[in-house]
Coordinates of N, CA and C in Angstrom, one line a residue:
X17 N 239.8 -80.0 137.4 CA 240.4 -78.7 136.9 C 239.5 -77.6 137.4
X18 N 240.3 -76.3 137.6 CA 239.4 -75.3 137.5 C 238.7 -74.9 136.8
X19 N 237.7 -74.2 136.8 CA 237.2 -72.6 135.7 C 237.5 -71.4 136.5
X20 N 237.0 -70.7 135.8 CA 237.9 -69.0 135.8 C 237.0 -68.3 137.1
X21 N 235.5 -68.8 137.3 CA 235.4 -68.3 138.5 C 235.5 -68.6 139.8
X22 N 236.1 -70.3 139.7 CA 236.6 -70.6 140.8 C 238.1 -70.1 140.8
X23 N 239.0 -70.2 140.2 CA 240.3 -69.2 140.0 C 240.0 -67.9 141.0
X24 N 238.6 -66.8 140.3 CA 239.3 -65.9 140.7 C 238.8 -65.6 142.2
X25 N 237.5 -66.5 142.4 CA 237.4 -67.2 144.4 C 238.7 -66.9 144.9
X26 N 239.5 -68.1 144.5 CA 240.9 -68.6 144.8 C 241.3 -67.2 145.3
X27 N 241.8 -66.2 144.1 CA 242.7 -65.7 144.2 C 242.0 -64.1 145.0
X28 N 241.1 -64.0 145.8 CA 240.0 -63.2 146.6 C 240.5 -63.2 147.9
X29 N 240.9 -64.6 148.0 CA 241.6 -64.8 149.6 C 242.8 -64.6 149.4
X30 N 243.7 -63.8 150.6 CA 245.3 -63.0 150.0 C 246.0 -63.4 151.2
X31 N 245.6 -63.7 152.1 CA 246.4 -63.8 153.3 C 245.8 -65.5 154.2
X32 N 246.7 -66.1 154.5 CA 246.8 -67.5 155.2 C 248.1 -68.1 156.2
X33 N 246.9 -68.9 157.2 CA 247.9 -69.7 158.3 C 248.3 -70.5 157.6
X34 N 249.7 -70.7 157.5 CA 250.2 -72.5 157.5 C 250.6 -72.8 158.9
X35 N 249.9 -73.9 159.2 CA 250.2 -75.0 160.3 C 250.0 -74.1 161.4
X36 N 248.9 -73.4 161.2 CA 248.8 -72.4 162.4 C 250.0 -71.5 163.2
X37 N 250.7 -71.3 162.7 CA 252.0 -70.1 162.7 C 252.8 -69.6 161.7
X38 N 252.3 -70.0 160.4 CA 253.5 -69.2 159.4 C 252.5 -68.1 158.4
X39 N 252.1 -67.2 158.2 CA 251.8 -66.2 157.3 C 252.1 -66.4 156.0
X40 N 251.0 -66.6 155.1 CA 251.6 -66.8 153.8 C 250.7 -65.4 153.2
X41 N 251.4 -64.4 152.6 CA 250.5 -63.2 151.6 C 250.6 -63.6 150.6
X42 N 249.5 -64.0 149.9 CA 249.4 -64.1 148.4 C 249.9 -62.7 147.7
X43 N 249.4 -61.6 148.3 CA 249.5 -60.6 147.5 C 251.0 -60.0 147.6
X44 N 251.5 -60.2 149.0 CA 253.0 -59.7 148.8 C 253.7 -61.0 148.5
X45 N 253.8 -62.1 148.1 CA 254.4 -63.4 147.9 C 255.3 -63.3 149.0
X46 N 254.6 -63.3 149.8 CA 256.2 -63.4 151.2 C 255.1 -64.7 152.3
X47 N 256.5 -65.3 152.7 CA 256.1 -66.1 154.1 C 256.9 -65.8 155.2
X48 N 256.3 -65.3 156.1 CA 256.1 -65.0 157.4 C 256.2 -65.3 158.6
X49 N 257.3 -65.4 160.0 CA 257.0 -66.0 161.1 C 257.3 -65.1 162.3
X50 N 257.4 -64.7 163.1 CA 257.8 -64.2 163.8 C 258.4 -62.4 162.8
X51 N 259.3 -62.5 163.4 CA 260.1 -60.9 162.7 C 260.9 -61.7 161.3
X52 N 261.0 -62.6 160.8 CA 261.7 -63.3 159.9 C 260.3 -63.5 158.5
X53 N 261.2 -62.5 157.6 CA 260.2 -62.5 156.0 C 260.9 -63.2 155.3
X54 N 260.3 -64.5 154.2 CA 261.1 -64.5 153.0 C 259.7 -64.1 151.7
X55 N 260.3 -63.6 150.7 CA 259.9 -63.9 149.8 C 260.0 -64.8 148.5
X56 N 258.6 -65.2 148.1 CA 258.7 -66.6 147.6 C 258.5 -66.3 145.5
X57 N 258.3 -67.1 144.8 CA 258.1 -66.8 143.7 C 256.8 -66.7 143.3
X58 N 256.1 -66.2 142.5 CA 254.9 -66.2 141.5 C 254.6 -67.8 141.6
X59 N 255.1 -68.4 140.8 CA 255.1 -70.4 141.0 C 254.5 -70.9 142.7
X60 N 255.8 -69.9 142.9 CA 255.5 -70.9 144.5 C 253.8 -70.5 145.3
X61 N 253.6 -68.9 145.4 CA 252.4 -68.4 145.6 C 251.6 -69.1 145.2
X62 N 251.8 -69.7 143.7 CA 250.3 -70.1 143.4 C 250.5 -71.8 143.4
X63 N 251.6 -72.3 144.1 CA 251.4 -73.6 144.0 C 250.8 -73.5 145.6
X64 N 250.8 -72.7 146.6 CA 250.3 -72.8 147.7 C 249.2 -72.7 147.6
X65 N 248.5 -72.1 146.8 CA 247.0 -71.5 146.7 C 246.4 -72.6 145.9
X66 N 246.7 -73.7 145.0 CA 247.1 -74.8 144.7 C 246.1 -75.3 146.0
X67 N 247.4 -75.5 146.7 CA 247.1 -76.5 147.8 C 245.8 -76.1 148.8
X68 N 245.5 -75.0 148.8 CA 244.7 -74.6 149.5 C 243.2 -74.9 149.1
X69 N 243.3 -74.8 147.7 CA 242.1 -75.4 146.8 C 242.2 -76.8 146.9
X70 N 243.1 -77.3 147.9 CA 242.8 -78.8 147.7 C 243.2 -79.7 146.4
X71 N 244.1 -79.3 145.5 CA 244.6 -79.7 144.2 C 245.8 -80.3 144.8
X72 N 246.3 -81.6 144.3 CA 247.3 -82.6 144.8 C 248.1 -83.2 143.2
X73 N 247.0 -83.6 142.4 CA 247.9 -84.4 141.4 C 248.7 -83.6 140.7
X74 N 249.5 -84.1 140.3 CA 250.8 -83.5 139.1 C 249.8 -82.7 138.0
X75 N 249.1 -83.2 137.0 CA 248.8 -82.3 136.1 C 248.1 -81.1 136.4
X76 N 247.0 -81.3 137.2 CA 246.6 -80.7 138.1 C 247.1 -79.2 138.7
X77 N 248.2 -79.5 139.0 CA 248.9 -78.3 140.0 C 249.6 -77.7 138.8
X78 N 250.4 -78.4 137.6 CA 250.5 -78.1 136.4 C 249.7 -76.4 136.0
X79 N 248.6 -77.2 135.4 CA 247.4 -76.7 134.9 C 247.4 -75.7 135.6
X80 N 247.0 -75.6 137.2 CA 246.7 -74.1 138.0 C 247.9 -73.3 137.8
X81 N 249.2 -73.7 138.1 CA 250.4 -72.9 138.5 C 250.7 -72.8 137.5
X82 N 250.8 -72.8 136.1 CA 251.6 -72.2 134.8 C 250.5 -71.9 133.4
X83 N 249.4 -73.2 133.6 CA 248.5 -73.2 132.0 C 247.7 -72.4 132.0
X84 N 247.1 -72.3 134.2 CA 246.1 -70.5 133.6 C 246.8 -69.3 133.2
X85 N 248.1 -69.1 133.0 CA 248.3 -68.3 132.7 C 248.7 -67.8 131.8
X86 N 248.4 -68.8 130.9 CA 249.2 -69.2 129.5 C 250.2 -69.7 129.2
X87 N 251.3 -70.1 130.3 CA 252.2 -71.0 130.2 C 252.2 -72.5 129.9
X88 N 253.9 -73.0 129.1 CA 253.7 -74.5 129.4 C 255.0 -74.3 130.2
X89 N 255.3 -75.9 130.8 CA 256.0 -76.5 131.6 C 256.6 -78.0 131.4
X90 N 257.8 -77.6 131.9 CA 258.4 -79.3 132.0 C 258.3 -79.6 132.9
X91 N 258.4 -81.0 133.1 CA 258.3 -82.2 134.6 C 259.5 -81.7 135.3
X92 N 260.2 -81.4 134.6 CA 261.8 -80.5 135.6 C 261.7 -79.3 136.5
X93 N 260.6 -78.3 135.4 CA 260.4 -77.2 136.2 C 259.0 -77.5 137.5
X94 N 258.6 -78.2 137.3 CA 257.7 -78.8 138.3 C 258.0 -79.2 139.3
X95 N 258.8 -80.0 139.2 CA 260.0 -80.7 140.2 C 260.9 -79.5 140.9
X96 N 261.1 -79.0 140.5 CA 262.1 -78.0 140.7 C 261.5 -76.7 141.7
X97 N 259.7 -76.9 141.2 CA 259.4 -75.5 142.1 C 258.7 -76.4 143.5
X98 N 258.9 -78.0 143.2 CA 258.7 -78.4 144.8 C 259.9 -78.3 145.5
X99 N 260.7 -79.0 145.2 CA 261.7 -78.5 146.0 C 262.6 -77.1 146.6
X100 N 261.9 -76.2 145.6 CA 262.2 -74.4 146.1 C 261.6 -74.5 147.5
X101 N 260.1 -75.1 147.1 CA 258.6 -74.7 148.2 C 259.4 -75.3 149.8
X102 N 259.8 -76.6 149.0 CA 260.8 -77.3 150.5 C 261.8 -76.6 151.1
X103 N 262.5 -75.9 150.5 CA 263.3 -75.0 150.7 C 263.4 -73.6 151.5
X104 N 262.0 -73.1 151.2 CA 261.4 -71.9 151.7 C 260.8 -72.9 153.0
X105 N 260.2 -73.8 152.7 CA 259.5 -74.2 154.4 C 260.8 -74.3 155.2
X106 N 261.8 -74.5 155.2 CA 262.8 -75.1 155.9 C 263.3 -73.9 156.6
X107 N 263.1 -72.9 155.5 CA 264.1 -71.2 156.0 C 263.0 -70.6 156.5
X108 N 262.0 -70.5 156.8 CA 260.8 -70.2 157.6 C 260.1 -70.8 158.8
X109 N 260.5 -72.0 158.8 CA 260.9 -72.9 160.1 C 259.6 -73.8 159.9
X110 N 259.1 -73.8 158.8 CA 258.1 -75.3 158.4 C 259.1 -76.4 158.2
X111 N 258.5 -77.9 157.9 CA 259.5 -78.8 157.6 C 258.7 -79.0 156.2
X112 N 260.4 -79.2 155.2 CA 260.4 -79.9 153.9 C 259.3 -80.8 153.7
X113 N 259.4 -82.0 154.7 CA 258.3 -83.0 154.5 C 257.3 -82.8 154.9
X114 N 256.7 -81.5 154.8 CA 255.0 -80.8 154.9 C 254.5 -80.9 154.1
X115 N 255.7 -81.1 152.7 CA 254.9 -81.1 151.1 C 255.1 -82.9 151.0
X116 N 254.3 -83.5 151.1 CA 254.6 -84.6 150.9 C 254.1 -85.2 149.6
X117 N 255.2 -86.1 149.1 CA 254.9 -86.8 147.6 C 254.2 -87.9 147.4
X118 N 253.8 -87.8 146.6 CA 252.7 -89.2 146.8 C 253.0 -90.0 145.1
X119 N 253.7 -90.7 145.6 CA 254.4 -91.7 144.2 C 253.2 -91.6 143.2
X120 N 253.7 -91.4 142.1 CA 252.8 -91.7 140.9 C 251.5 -90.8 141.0
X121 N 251.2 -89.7 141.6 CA 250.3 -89.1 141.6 C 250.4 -87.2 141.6
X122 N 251.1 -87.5 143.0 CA 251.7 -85.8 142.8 C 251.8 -85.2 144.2
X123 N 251.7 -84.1 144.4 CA 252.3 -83.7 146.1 C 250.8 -83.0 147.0
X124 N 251.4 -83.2 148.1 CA 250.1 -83.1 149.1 C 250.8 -81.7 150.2
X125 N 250.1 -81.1 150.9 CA 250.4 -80.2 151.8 C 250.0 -80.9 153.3
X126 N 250.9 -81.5 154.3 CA 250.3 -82.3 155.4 C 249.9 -81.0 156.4
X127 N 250.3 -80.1 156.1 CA 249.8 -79.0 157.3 C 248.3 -78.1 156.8
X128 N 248.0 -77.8 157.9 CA 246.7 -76.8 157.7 C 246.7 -75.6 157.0
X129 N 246.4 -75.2 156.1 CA 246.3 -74.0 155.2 C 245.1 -73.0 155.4
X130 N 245.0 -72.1 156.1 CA 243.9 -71.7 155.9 C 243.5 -70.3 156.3
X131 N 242.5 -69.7 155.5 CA 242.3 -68.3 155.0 C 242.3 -67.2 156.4
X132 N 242.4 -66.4 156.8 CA 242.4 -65.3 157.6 C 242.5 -64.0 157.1
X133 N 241.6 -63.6 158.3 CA 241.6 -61.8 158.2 C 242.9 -61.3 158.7
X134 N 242.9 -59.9 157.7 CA 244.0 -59.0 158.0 C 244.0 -58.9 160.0
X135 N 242.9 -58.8 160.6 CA 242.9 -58.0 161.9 C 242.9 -59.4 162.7
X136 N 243.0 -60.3 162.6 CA 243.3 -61.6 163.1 C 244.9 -62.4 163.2
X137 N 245.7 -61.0 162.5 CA 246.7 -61.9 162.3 C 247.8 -62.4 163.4
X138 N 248.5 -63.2 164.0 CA 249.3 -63.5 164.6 C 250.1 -62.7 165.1
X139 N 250.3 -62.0 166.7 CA 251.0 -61.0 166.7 C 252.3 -61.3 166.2
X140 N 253.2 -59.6 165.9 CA 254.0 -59.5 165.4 C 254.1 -59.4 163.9
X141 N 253.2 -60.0 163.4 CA 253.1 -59.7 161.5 C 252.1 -58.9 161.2

């Protein structure tokens, strides 16, 4: 689990490569590729950021994406915000099976996630 000042580490870094070409802004919840934006949800933002911390198991991702914030959750809505995330990879030109499941445990990110400067970023974004 976390604590509150690894959280707010976490949430210090605002901008990230997936798989070394897609843009994810934490702060504007949008993902990024070329001239093509979507914007993603609050859930989905922080289930990436999730992943970036390296967090995989079900309760786990739980905990970060709804309990710090005072929320609870069902196994539905859990389920529900991986398959959005698969959804958004798909319309941003990542593949669905980047979020991979891992039976009886919980989901994994197979691509590279990772932090970058604003003056670094990929032309065109």
């Amino acid at each position: 689990m976390m604590d509150a000042v690894t959280f707010r580490i976490v949430m210090n870094e605002s901008i990230f490569l997936l798989d070394k070409r897609v843009v994810f802004d934490s702060t504007k919840m949008t993902l990024s590729h070329g001239n093509e934006i979507i914007r993603i949800s609050e859930a989905e933002t922080h289930l990436l950021l999730a992943f970036w911390h390296g967090l995989y198991k079900k309760e786990d991702i739980i905990h970060f994406v709804w309990e710090n914030r005072g929320g609870c959750v069902s196994e539905s809505s859990y389920y529900k915000l991986i398959n959005q995330m698969r959804n958004d990879f798909s319309s941003i030109g990542l593949q669905p099976s980047d979020i991979v499941t891992r039976p009886r445990v919980g989901v994994s990110l197979s691509v590279a996630i990772e932090p970058i400067k604003k003056n670094h970023l990929p032309q065109g974004e």
